[in-house]
Coordinates of C-alpha atoms in Angstrom, one line a residue:
X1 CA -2.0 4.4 -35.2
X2 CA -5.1 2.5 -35.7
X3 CA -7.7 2.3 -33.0
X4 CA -8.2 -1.1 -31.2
X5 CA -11.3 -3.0 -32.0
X6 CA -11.8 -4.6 -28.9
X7 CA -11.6 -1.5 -26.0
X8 CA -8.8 -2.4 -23.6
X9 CA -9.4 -4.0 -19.8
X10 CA -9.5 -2.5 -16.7
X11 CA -10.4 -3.9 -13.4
X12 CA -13.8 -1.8 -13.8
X13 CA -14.5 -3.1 -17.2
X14 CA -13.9 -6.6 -16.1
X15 CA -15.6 -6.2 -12.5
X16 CA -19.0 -4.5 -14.6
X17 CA -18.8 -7.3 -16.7
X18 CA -18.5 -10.2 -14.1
X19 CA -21.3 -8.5 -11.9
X20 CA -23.6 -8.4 -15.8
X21 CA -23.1 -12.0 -15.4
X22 CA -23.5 -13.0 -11.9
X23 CA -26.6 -10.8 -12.0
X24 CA -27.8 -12.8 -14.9
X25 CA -27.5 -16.2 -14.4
X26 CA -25.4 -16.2 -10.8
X27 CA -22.5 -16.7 -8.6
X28 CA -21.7 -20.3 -10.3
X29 CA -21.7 -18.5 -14.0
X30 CA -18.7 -17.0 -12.5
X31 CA -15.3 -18.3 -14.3
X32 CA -13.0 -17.0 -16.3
X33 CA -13.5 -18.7 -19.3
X34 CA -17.1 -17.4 -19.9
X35 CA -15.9 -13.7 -18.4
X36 CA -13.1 -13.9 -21.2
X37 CA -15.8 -15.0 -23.7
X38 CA -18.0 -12.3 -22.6
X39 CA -15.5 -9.3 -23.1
X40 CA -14.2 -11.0 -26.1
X41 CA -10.1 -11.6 -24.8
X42 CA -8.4 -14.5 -23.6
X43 CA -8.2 -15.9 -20.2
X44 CA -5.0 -15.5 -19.3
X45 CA -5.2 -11.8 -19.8
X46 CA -7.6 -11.1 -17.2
X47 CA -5.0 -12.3 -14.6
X48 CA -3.3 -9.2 -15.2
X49 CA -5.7 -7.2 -13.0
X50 CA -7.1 -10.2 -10.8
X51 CA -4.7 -12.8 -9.4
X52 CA -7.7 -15.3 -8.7
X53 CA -11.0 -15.7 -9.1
X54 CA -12.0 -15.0 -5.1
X55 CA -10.2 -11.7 -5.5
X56 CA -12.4 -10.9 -8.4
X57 CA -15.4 -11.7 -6.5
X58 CA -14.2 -9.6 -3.8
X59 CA -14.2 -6.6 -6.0
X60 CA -17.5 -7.4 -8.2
X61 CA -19.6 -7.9 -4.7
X62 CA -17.3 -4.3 -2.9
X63 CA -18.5 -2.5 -6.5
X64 CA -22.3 -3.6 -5.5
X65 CA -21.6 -2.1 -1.7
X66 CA -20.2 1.2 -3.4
X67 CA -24.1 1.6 -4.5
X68 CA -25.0 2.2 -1.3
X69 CA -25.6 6.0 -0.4
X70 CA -23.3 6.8 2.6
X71 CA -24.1 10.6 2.6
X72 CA -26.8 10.8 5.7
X73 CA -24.0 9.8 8.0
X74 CA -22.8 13.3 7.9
X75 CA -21.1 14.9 11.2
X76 CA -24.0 15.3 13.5
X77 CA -26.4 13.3 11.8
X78 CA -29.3 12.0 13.3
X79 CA -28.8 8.7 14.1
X80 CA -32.2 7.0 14.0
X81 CA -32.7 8.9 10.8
X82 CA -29.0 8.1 9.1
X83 CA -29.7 4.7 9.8
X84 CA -33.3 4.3 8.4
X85 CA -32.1 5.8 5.1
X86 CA -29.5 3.7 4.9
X87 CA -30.6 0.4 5.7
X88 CA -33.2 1.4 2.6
X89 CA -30.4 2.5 0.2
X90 CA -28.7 -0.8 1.2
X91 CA -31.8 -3.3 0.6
X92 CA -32.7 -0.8 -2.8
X93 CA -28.7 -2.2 -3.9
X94 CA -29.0 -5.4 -3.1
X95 CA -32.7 -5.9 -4.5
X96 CA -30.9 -4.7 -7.9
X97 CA -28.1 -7.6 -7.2
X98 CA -29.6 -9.9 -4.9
X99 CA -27.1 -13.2 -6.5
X100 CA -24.5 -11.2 -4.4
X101 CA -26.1 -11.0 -0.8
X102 CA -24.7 -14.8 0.4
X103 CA -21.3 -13.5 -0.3
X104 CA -22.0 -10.2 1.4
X105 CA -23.6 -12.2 4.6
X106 CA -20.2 -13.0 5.3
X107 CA -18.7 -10.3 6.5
X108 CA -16.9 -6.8 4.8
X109 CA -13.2 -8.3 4.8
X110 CA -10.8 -6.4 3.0
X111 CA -13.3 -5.0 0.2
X112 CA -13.1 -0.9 0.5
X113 CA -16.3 -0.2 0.3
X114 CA -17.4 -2.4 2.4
X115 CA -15.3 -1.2 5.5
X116 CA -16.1 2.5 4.6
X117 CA -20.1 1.4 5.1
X118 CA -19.0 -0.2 8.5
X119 CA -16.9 2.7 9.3
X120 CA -19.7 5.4 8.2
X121 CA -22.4 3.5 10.8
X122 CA -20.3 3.0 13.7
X123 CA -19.0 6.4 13.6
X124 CA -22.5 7.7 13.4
X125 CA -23.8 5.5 16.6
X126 CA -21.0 6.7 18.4
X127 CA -20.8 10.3 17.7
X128 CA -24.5 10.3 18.4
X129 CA -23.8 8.7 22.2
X130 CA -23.6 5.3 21.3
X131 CA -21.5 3.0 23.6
X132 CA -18.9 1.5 21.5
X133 CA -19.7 -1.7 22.0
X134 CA -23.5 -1.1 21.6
X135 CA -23.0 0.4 18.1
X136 CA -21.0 -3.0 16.9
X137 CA -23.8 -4.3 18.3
X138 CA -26.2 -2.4 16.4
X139 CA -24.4 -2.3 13.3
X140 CA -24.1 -6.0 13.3
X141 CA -28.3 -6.2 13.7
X142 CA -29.1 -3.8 11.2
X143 CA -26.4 -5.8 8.4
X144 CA -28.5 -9.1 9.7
X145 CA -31.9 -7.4 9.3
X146 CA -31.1 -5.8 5.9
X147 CA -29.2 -8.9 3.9
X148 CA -32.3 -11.1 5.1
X149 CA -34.8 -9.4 4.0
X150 CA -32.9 -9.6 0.7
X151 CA -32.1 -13.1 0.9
X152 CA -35.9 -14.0 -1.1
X153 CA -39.2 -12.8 -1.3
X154 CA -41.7 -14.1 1.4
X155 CA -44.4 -13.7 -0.9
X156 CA -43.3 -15.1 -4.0
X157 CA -42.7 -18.4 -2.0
X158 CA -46.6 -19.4 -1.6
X159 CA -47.7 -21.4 -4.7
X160 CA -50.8 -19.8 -6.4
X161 CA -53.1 -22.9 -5.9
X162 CA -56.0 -21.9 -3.8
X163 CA -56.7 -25.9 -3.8
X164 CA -53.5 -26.6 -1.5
X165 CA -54.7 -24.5 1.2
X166 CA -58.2 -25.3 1.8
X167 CA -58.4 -28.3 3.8
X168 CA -55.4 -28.4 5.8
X169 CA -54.4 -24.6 6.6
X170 CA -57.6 -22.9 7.6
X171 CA -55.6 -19.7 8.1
X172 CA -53.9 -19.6 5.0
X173 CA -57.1 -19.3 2.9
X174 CA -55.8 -15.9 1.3
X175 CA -52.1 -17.3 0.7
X176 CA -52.6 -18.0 -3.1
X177 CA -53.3 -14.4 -3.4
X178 CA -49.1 -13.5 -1.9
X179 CA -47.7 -13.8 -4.6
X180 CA -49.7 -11.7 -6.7
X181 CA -48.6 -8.8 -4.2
X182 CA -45.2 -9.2 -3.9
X183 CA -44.0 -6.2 -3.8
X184 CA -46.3 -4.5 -1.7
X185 CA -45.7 -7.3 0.9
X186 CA -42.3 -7.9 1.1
X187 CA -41.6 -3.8 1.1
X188 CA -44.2 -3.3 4.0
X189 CA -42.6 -6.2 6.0
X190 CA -39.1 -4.8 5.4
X191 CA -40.4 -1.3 6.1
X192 CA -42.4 -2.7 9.3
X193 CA -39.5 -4.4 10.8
X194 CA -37.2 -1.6 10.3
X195 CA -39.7 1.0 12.2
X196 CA -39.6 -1.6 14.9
X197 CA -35.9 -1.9 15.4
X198 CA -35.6 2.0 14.9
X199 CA -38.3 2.5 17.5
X200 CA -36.8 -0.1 20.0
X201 CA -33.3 1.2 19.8
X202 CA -34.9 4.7 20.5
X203 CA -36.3 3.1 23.9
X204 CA -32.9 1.9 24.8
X205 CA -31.3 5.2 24.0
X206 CA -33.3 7.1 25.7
X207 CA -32.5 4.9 28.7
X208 CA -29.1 5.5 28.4
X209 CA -29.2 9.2 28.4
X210 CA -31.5 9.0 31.4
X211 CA -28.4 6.9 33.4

């Protein structure tokens, strides 16, 4: 029996594919047509594995939340330490997919690997002697902190004309030189902040063990 040409579809060769072009060109490249045209079958026949188009988003933005490392939230982790790795392996994912975050601001749903994420960190806070409440709470901040920082660069959004600044903002006299730095700037302000939530939560730990 001869050997298809074309390889046949599966849900992860579809999802791959639709993340290929979301991370290329974004969420609004997203339709079936050009998915069909990009994995060379029709239309029709990708409604075999995805009833509609959200629930193909669903699992395109869930496969970008499976990237995430969940293993520091081992039984008796640290929780200061589970969380800082985290929150880096989350950011490193969605730096590498960053047309995804809006979508993922919203909220885990019904996407797998989303709820395992939320399940991993809240178990971790309250094994460690989190109230429960508190570690929603805290869960909830760190998701905030970590899709925003992902949400654009900081740096990159100062324009490279030295000319704009120098009348009007006296304070700014280095801001054409941002963007040049990028990297180094928006990693050391997401690695800043997320010292100062870890050591603040620490403070308000340590109260509650002394209560």
């Amino acid at each position: 029996m001869a050997r298809p040409r074309t390889p046949l579809l599966s849900r992860e060769r579809i999802v791959a594919a639709a993340l290929a072009l979301v991370d290329a060109d974004g969420l609004e490249a997203l339709s079936t047509r050009r998915l069909a045209t990009e994995l060379s079958v029709s239309g029709p026949s990708l409604y075999n594995h995805f009833a509609t188009k959200d629930e193909l988003l669903d699992a395109v933005v869930d496969s970008v939340m499976g990237e995430v490392d969940l293993g520091m939230f081992a039984a008796g982790a640290d929780w200061r330490t589970a969380l800082r790795d985290w929150a880096r392996s989350y950011r490193a994912a969605l730096a590498a997919h960053p047309h995804v975050v809006p979508v993922l601001a919203q909220g885990p749903g019904r996407r797998p690997n989303a709820l395992r994420l939320a399940d991993a960190v809240f178990g971790c806070l309250v094994e460690a002697g989190w109230p429960r409440g508190q570690a929603t709470r805290i869960g909830a901040l760190m998701r905030y902190f970590i899709t925003g920082s992902a949400l654009g660069s900081f740096a990159a959004g100062f324009p490279e004309d030295e000319r704009l600044y120098a009348d009007d903002y006296p304070h700014l006299g280095e801001a054409h030189r941002l963007a040049e730095h990028r990297r180094a700037v928006d990693e050391g302000a997401f690695e800043t902040g997320l010292a100062a939530l870890l050591d603040g939560l620490a403070l308000r730990f340590d109260q509650l063990e002394r209560n």
